[in-house]
mmCIF file of C-alpha atoms in Angstrom:
data_model
loop_
_atom_site.group_PDB
_atom_site.id
_atom_site.type_symbol
_atom_site.label_atom_id
_atom_site.label_comp_id
_atom_site.label_asym_id
_atom_site.label_seq_id
_atom_site.Cartn_x
_atom_site.Cartn_y
_atom_site.Cartn_z
ATOM 1 C CA UNK C 4 12.845 -7.413 -35.504
ATOM 2 C CA UNK C 5 10.706 -8.848 -33.169
ATOM 3 C CA UNK C 6 11.353 -8.536 -29.716
ATOM 4 C CA UNK C 7 9.512 -10.998 -26.892
ATOM 5 C CA UNK C 8 10.202 -10.344 -23.061
ATOM 6 C CA UNK C 9 9.279 -13.220 -20.612
ATOM 7 C CA UNK C 10 8.144 -12.888 -16.734
ATOM 8 C CA UNK C 11 8.843 -14.049 -14.428
ATOM 9 C CA UNK C 12 12.443 -15.752 -14.880
ATOM 10 C CA UNK C 13 11.816 -18.125 -12.310
ATOM 11 C CA UNK C 14 8.300 -18.981 -10.317
ATOM 12 C CA UNK C 15 7.800 -21.373 -7.359
ATOM 13 C CA UNK C 16 3.917 -22.045 -6.674
ATOM 14 C CA UNK C 17 2.513 -24.717 -4.163
ATOM 15 C CA UNK C 18 0.906 -27.627 -5.575
ATOM 16 C CA UNK C 19 -2.807 -27.052 -6.583
ATOM 17 C CA UNK C 20 -2.201 -23.270 -6.793
ATOM 18 C CA UNK C 21 -2.119 -21.729 -10.289
ATOM 19 C CA UNK C 22 0.621 -20.339 -12.167
ATOM 20 C CA UNK C 23 0.578 -17.696 -14.611
ATOM 21 C CA UNK C 24 3.303 -16.374 -17.163
ATOM 22 C CA UNK C 25 3.404 -13.117 -19.217
ATOM 23 C CA UNK C 26 5.263 -12.165 -22.340
ATOM 24 C CA UNK C 27 5.277 -8.906 -24.584
ATOM 25 C CA UNK C 28 5.898 -8.666 -28.035
ATOM 26 C CA UNK C 29 7.037 -5.527 -30.442
ATOM 27 C CA UNK C 30 6.117 -6.532 -33.790
ATOM 28 C CA UNK C 31 2.067 -5.713 -34.581
ATOM 29 C CA UNK C 32 2.458 -7.711 -37.313
ATOM 30 C CA UNK C 33 3.190 -11.172 -35.468
ATOM 31 C CA UNK C 34 -0.036 -13.208 -35.754
ATOM 32 C CA UNK C 35 0.842 -16.331 -33.925
ATOM 33 C CA UNK C 36 1.660 -17.005 -30.389
ATOM 34 C CA UNK C 37 2.932 -20.638 -29.501
ATOM 35 C CA UNK C 38 4.156 -21.928 -26.094
ATOM 36 C CA UNK C 39 6.557 -24.313 -25.406
ATOM 37 C CA UNK C 40 7.646 -26.294 -22.289
ATOM 38 C CA UNK C 41 11.243 -27.600 -21.894
ATOM 39 C CA UNK C 42 11.439 -30.274 -18.913
ATOM 40 C CA UNK C 43 14.959 -30.892 -17.446
ATOM 41 C CA UNK C 44 17.108 -32.438 -20.111
ATOM 42 C CA UNK C 45 14.470 -32.811 -22.647
ATOM 43 C CA UNK C 46 13.631 -30.819 -26.066
ATOM 44 C CA UNK C 47 11.051 -28.184 -25.674
ATOM 45 C CA UNK C 48 7.580 -29.355 -26.660
ATOM 46 C CA UNK C 49 4.447 -27.013 -27.917
ATOM 47 C CA UNK C 50 1.674 -26.916 -25.153
ATOM 48 C CA UNK C 51 -0.621 -24.553 -26.581
ATOM 49 C CA UNK C 52 -0.607 -21.860 -29.438
ATOM 50 C CA UNK C 53 -2.954 -18.785 -30.396
ATOM 51 C CA UNK C 54 -3.516 -16.738 -33.378
ATOM 52 C CA UNK C 55 -4.200 -13.235 -33.509
ATOM 53 C CA UNK C 56 -7.968 -13.603 -34.351
ATOM 54 C CA UNK C 57 -8.220 -15.383 -31.141
ATOM 55 C CA UNK C 58 -8.367 -13.699 -27.528
ATOM 56 C CA UNK C 59 -8.196 -16.873 -25.514
ATOM 57 C CA UNK C 60 -7.929 -20.861 -25.736
ATOM 58 C CA UNK C 61 -7.767 -23.698 -23.331
ATOM 59 C CA UNK C 62 -6.749 -27.131 -23.222
ATOM 60 C CA UNK C 63 -7.769 -28.513 -19.931
ATOM 61 C CA UNK C 64 -6.012 -27.026 -17.260
ATOM 62 C CA UNK C 65 -3.799 -24.413 -19.657
ATOM 63 C CA UNK C 66 -5.126 -21.513 -21.105
ATOM 64 C CA UNK C 67 -3.337 -18.642 -23.093
ATOM 65 C CA UNK C 68 -4.765 -15.068 -23.696
ATOM 66 C CA UNK C 69 -4.231 -12.602 -26.010
ATOM 67 C CA UNK C 70 -4.365 -8.757 -25.889
ATOM 68 C CA UNK C 71 -3.382 -7.377 -29.306
ATOM 69 C CA UNK C 72 -4.111 -3.844 -28.481
ATOM 70 C CA UNK C 73 -1.250 -4.060 -25.777
ATOM 71 C CA UNK C 74 0.567 -6.328 -27.410
ATOM 72 C CA UNK C 75 0.800 -9.082 -24.660
ATOM 73 C CA UNK C 76 -0.269 -12.561 -24.340
ATOM 74 C CA UNK C 77 -0.172 -14.687 -20.895
ATOM 75 C CA UNK C 78 0.185 -18.388 -19.853
ATOM 76 C CA UNK C 79 -2.193 -20.016 -16.929
ATOM 77 C CA UNK C 80 -1.866 -23.339 -15.805
ATOM 78 C CA UNK C 81 -4.201 -23.910 -12.919
ATOM 79 C CA UNK C 82 -4.283 -26.630 -10.404
ATOM 80 C CA UNK C 83 -0.527 -27.058 -10.730
ATOM 81 C CA UNK C 84 0.601 -30.207 -10.601
ATOM 82 C CA UNK C 85 4.885 -31.487 -9.514
ATOM 83 C CA UNK C 86 4.707 -32.650 -13.436
ATOM 84 C CA UNK C 87 4.055 -29.266 -14.340
ATOM 85 C CA UNK C 88 7.742 -28.176 -13.141
ATOM 86 C CA UNK C 89 9.802 -27.292 -16.359
ATOM 87 C CA UNK C 90 11.297 -23.949 -18.204
ATOM 88 C CA UNK C 91 8.234 -22.350 -20.467
ATOM 89 C CA UNK C 92 8.857 -20.566 -23.393
ATOM 90 C CA UNK C 93 6.603 -17.798 -25.049
ATOM 91 C CA UNK C 94 7.159 -17.123 -28.632
ATOM 92 C CA UNK C 95 6.002 -14.889 -31.439
ATOM 93 C CA UNK C 96 5.955 -15.489 -35.380
ATOM 94 C CA UNK C 97 4.830 -13.727 -38.233
ATOM 95 C CA UNK C 98 2.515 -16.349 -40.283
ATOM 96 C CA UNK C 99 4.376 -17.665 -43.269
ATOM 97 C CA UNK C 100 7.613 -16.629 -42.111
ATOM 98 C CA UNK C 101 9.388 -19.539 -39.755
ATOM 99 C CA UNK C 102 11.300 -16.855 -37.922
ATOM 100 C CA UNK C 103 10.077 -17.315 -34.343
ATOM 101 C CA UNK C 104 11.379 -15.273 -31.571
ATOM 102 C CA UNK C 105 11.319 -16.808 -28.290
ATOM 103 C CA UNK C 106 11.001 -15.370 -24.685
ATOM 104 C CA UNK C 107 14.254 -15.966 -22.251
ATOM 105 C CA UNK C 108 11.823 -18.574 -20.501
ATOM 106 C CA UNK C 109 10.479 -19.112 -17.076
ATOM 107 C CA UNK C 110 11.640 -21.823 -14.737
ATOM 108 C CA UNK C 111 8.529 -23.171 -12.798
ATOM 109 C CA UNK C 112 8.728 -25.223 -9.725
ATOM 110 C CA UNK C 113 5.976 -26.824 -8.341
ATOM 111 C CA UNK C 114 6.391 -27.723 -4.545
ATOM 112 C CA UNK C 115 4.470 -30.880 -3.476
ATOM 113 C CA UNK R 6 6.907 -41.919 -37.644
ATOM 114 C CA UNK R 7 10.351 -40.911 -36.661
ATOM 115 C CA UNK R 8 11.155 -37.302 -34.854
ATOM 116 C CA UNK R 9 13.567 -34.963 -35.703
ATOM 117 C CA UNK R 10 17.296 -36.349 -35.218
ATOM 118 C CA UNK R 11 19.941 -34.371 -34.322
ATOM 119 C CA UNK R 12 24.170 -35.735 -34.506
ATOM 120 C CA UNK R 13 25.942 -35.711 -32.609
ATOM 121 C CA UNK R 14 24.496 -35.256 -29.203
ATOM 122 C CA UNK R 15 27.959 -34.326 -27.564
ATOM 123 C CA UNK R 16 30.724 -32.700 -29.063
ATOM 124 C CA UNK R 17 33.871 -31.501 -27.262
ATOM 125 C CA UNK R 18 36.059 -28.856 -29.534
ATOM 126 C CA UNK R 19 38.825 -26.519 -28.858
ATOM 127 C CA UNK R 20 38.767 -22.851 -29.705
ATOM 128 C CA UNK R 21 39.809 -22.184 -33.321
ATOM 129 C CA UNK R 22 38.384 -25.398 -34.750
ATOM 130 C CA UNK R 23 35.285 -25.654 -36.602
ATOM 131 C CA UNK R 24 32.353 -27.741 -36.363
ATOM 132 C CA UNK R 25 29.216 -29.309 -38.408
ATOM 133 C CA UNK R 26 26.105 -30.191 -36.645
ATOM 134 C CA UNK R 27 23.443 -32.497 -38.636
ATOM 135 C CA UNK R 28 19.838 -32.562 -38.483
ATOM 136 C CA UNK R 29 17.204 -34.816 -39.951
ATOM 137 C CA UNK R 30 13.384 -33.658 -39.906
ATOM 138 C CA UNK R 31 10.526 -35.483 -39.768
ATOM 139 C CA UNK R 32 9.834 -37.133 -42.834
ATOM 140 C CA UNK R 33 8.060 -34.665 -45.304
ATOM 141 C CA UNK R 34 8.929 -31.700 -43.364
ATOM 142 C CA UNK R 35 10.590 -29.200 -45.780
ATOM 143 C CA UNK R 36 11.227 -26.433 -43.270
ATOM 144 C CA UNK R 37 14.242 -26.665 -40.567
ATOM 145 C CA UNK R 38 15.251 -24.123 -38.206
ATOM 146 C CA UNK R 39 17.957 -23.953 -35.764
ATOM 147 C CA UNK R 40 18.677 -22.134 -32.474
ATOM 148 C CA UNK R 41 21.268 -21.762 -30.010
ATOM 149 C CA UNK R 42 20.219 -22.195 -26.332
ATOM 150 C CA UNK R 43 22.285 -20.623 -23.712
ATOM 151 C CA UNK R 44 21.313 -20.659 -19.777
ATOM 152 C CA UNK R 45 21.515 -16.756 -19.944
ATOM 153 C CA UNK R 46 19.937 -16.173 -23.498
ATOM 154 C CA UNK R 47 17.491 -18.356 -23.725
ATOM 155 C CA UNK R 48 16.447 -19.821 -27.306
ATOM 156 C CA UNK R 49 18.013 -17.457 -29.943
ATOM 157 C CA UNK R 50 16.938 -18.059 -34.154
ATOM 158 C CA UNK R 51 20.070 -18.573 -35.908
ATOM 159 C CA UNK R 52 18.329 -19.443 -39.516
ATOM 160 C CA UNK R 53 15.681 -21.349 -41.180
ATOM 161 C CA UNK R 54 15.798 -22.995 -44.619
ATOM 162 C CA UNK R 55 12.969 -24.371 -46.911
ATOM 163 C CA UNK R 56 13.609 -26.224 -49.773
ATOM 164 C CA UNK R 57 17.222 -25.595 -49.576
ATOM 165 C CA UNK R 58 16.789 -21.922 -49.344
ATOM 166 C CA UNK R 59 17.688 -19.962 -46.502
ATOM 167 C CA UNK R 60 14.461 -17.922 -46.051
ATOM 168 C CA UNK R 61 15.319 -16.116 -42.513
ATOM 169 C CA UNK R 62 18.530 -15.446 -40.578
ATOM 170 C CA UNK R 63 18.948 -14.308 -36.862
ATOM 171 C CA UNK R 64 21.310 -12.104 -35.720
ATOM 172 C CA UNK R 65 24.730 -14.351 -35.519
ATOM 173 C CA UNK R 66 27.987 -13.709 -37.168
ATOM 174 C CA UNK R 67 28.971 -15.026 -40.654
ATOM 175 C CA UNK R 68 30.632 -17.851 -38.601
ATOM 176 C CA UNK R 69 27.568 -19.500 -38.280
ATOM 177 C CA UNK R 70 26.705 -20.737 -41.747
ATOM 178 C CA UNK R 71 23.949 -23.619 -42.595
ATOM 179 C CA UNK R 72 22.783 -25.645 -45.907
ATOM 180 C CA UNK R 73 19.861 -27.669 -46.735
ATOM 181 C CA UNK R 74 19.671 -30.837 -48.979
ATOM 182 C CA UNK R 75 17.344 -31.957 -51.312
ATOM 183 C CA UNK R 76 16.458 -34.410 -48.962
ATOM 184 C CA UNK R 77 15.641 -31.829 -46.276
ATOM 185 C CA UNK R 78 18.535 -32.613 -44.060
ATOM 186 C CA UNK R 79 20.093 -29.777 -42.792
ATOM 187 C CA UNK R 80 23.687 -29.120 -41.776
ATOM 188 C CA UNK R 81 24.858 -26.177 -39.548
ATOM 189 C CA UNK R 82 28.611 -25.116 -39.463
ATOM 190 C CA UNK R 83 30.573 -22.830 -36.942
ATOM 191 C CA UNK R 84 33.769 -21.805 -37.701
ATOM 192 C CA UNK R 85 36.281 -20.465 -35.818
ATOM 193 C CA UNK R 86 35.062 -21.544 -32.567
ATOM 194 C CA UNK R 87 35.145 -19.486 -29.638
ATOM 195 C CA UNK R 88 34.549 -20.097 -26.046
ATOM 196 C CA UNK R 89 30.915 -18.245 -26.584
ATOM 197 C CA UNK R 90 29.805 -20.735 -28.997
ATOM 198 C CA UNK R 91 29.494 -23.406 -25.942
ATOM 199 C CA UNK R 92 25.860 -24.366 -26.005
ATOM 200 C CA UNK R 93 22.830 -26.407 -27.076
ATOM 201 C CA UNK R 94 22.410 -26.308 -30.281
ATOM 202 C CA UNK R 95 18.508 -27.160 -31.428
ATOM 203 C CA UNK R 96 16.893 -27.764 -34.984
ATOM 204 C CA UNK R 97 12.948 -27.811 -35.509
ATOM 205 C CA UNK R 98 11.007 -29.066 -38.501
ATOM 206 C CA UNK R 99 7.921 -27.899 -39.473
ATOM 207 C CA UNK R 100 5.393 -29.214 -42.315
ATOM 208 C CA UNK R 101 4.615 -26.805 -44.860
ATOM 209 C CA UNK R 102 1.881 -24.372 -44.158
ATOM 210 C CA UNK R 103 1.489 -20.910 -42.009
ATOM 211 C CA UNK R 104 1.862 -21.091 -38.365
ATOM 212 C CA UNK R 105 2.792 -25.140 -38.202
ATOM 213 C CA UNK R 106 3.981 -26.752 -35.090
ATOM 214 C CA UNK R 107 7.833 -26.692 -34.676
ATOM 215 C CA UNK R 108 9.117 -30.246 -33.302
ATOM 216 C CA UNK R 109 12.733 -30.070 -31.846
ATOM 217 C CA UNK R 110 15.324 -32.527 -31.711
ATOM 218 C CA UNK R 111 16.983 -33.595 -28.740
ATOM 219 C CA UNK R 112 19.916 -31.146 -29.736
ATOM 220 C CA UNK R 113 23.769 -31.356 -29.944
ATOM 221 C CA UNK R 114 25.635 -30.081 -26.678
ATOM 222 C CA UNK R 115 28.782 -28.362 -27.883
ATOM 223 C CA UNK R 116 31.567 -27.493 -25.438
ATOM 224 C CA UNK R 117 33.936 -25.009 -26.745
ATOM 225 C CA UNK R 118 37.352 -25.550 -24.200
#
């Protein structure tokens, strides 16, 4: 089955700096890669996603890149703010199937 | 539109007992997935139901089971509870289609003592 590895497990950055979280996946058939943000005590919420026919996608301060050959994808957050502090999960799934495999999560702390 | 609703929010059970958790998806969503969240293991997929049929299953023992009703509401059952079953159980619903967004409920915090 699919295996998703996520690094780092914790990340501390100064407010205004950039944060990068990296994930690798094992199943070359995976073609959908969502990222979820989970604030303390709250439910995970989708923040951005990318499909395998796209190499990069941006949404304001958040961007995701995908390298299908290397089977890795990354989340980039620029100009970080304290409200970006949360746990971020990457995930991979095969289109049409709803078995989504999540990474173990990255706890991001933005220091004011 | 109401979000995904899970009940109860908190549960305390004794080892050996069984428990049933409930998930009401967003209206119109026919796919419901269940996940176990623990600090050391992240989000682990349990199973997914669509139109009352289990479509996918994760690597959990047979003590974990589920079902879905004709109104898309889903229940998850854990029998013969073990201490290691203590976790946050999340369900997520999606609308029909490929690669659609998963909307999560608030979760049920299960503590086994």
